[in-house]
Coordinates of C-alpha atoms in Angstrom, one line a residue:
M243 CA -56.8 93.7 -84.9
Q244 CA -53.3 92.9 -82.7
E245 CA -52.2 89.5 -82.2
F246 CA -53.1 89.1 -78.2
F247 CA -56.8 90.1 -78.5
Q248 CA -57.3 87.0 -82.0
Q249 CA -56.6 84.2 -79.1
L250 CA -58.9 85.3 -76.8
T251 CA -62.2 82.8 -76.7
P252 CA -63.7 81.7 -73.8
R253 CA -61.9 79.2 -72.7
W254 CA -59.0 80.9 -72.2
F255 CA -60.2 82.9 -70.0
Q256 CA -59.7 80.4 -67.1
R257 CA -56.0 79.9 -67.5
A258 CA -57.0 82.8 -64.2
H259 CA -59.4 84.9 -61.7
V260 CA -57.1 87.9 -62.8
Y261 CA -55.0 88.3 -65.7
V262 CA -53.4 91.4 -66.9
G263 CA -50.9 92.1 -69.6
S264 CA -49.5 95.6 -72.1
I265 CA -48.5 96.0 -75.4
G266 CA -46.3 98.1 -76.4
P267 CA -42.9 100.1 -75.6
C268 CA -42.0 100.0 -71.1
F269 CA -43.5 103.0 -69.6
H270 CA -45.7 104.2 -73.2
D271 CA -48.2 100.5 -73.0
F272 CA -51.0 100.3 -74.0
R273 CA -51.8 98.2 -70.5
F274 CA -55.1 95.9 -69.7
R275 CA -56.3 93.5 -67.1
F276 CA -59.2 90.7 -66.7
S277 CA -61.6 89.9 -64.0
Q278 CA -63.7 87.0 -63.6
D279 CA -66.8 87.6 -61.0
E280 CA -67.8 85.4 -58.5
K281 CA -69.7 83.1 -60.1
G282 CA -68.1 82.9 -63.5
K283 CA -70.6 84.9 -65.6
Q284 CA -68.9 87.9 -66.8
I285 CA -65.9 89.4 -67.9
T286 CA -64.7 92.6 -66.8
A287 CA -62.2 94.1 -68.6
S288 CA -60.1 97.5 -67.7
V289 CA -57.5 99.2 -69.5
Y290 CA -55.1 102.2 -68.3
T291 CA -51.6 103.4 -69.2
N292 CA -47.8 104.2 -67.9
K293 CA -48.6 103.2 -64.3
C294 CA -50.7 99.0 -62.3
F295 CA -53.7 98.8 -62.1
E296 CA -54.3 100.2 -58.6
L297 CA -51.8 104.0 -59.9
A298 CA -53.4 104.7 -63.2
E299 CA -56.3 107.7 -63.0
D300 CA -57.3 107.0 -66.4
V301 CA -59.0 103.5 -66.2
E302 CA -61.7 103.0 -68.6
T303 CA -63.3 99.3 -67.3
R304 CA -66.6 97.9 -69.3
D305 CA -68.2 94.6 -68.5
F306 CA -68.6 91.5 -70.7
D307 CA -70.7 87.8 -70.2
W308 CA -68.7 84.7 -70.6
T309 CA -70.1 83.9 -73.8
E310 CA -69.0 83.4 -77.4
D311 CA -71.1 86.8 -78.4
G312 CA -69.5 88.5 -75.4
V313 CA -65.8 87.6 -75.6
E314 CA -66.4 88.8 -79.4
A315 CA -67.8 91.6 -77.2
L316 CA -64.6 91.9 -75.4
K317 CA -62.0 91.0 -78.5
Q318 CA -64.0 94.5 -80.4
W319 CA -64.1 96.8 -77.4
L320 CA -60.0 95.9 -76.7
E321 CA -59.1 96.8 -80.2
E322 CA -60.9 100.2 -79.7
K323 CA -59.9 101.5 -77.3
F324 CA -56.0 100.2 -78.7
Q325 CA -56.7 102.4 -81.8
Q326 CA -57.3 104.8 -80.0
W327 CA -54.3 104.5 -77.3
S328 CA -52.4 104.4 -80.8
A329 CA -53.5 107.8 -81.7
N330 CA -53.2 109.3 -79.2
A331 CA -49.7 108.0 -78.6
S332 CA -48.4 109.2 -82.6
A333 CA -49.8 112.2 -81.8
K334 CA -47.1 113.4 -78.7

């Protein structure tokens, strides 16, 4: 699992209402975005590539409970999406 994904915990998500990040070389990177719901019960995770979230055409989004189990599921989903991106990027 990517080192960054390993550090995610329910408490980690308290740092910001919206958090964006990326892994990989500039303009060919795997990008992700986390946002909280208004009640603090869910985290919406999105993955996309090559553009900002607002302009990306390949956004995939999924909601997770803001619990230990939910964050573990989020981490697994991120890793799965990263591995898919990585396989596609190396095939090009």
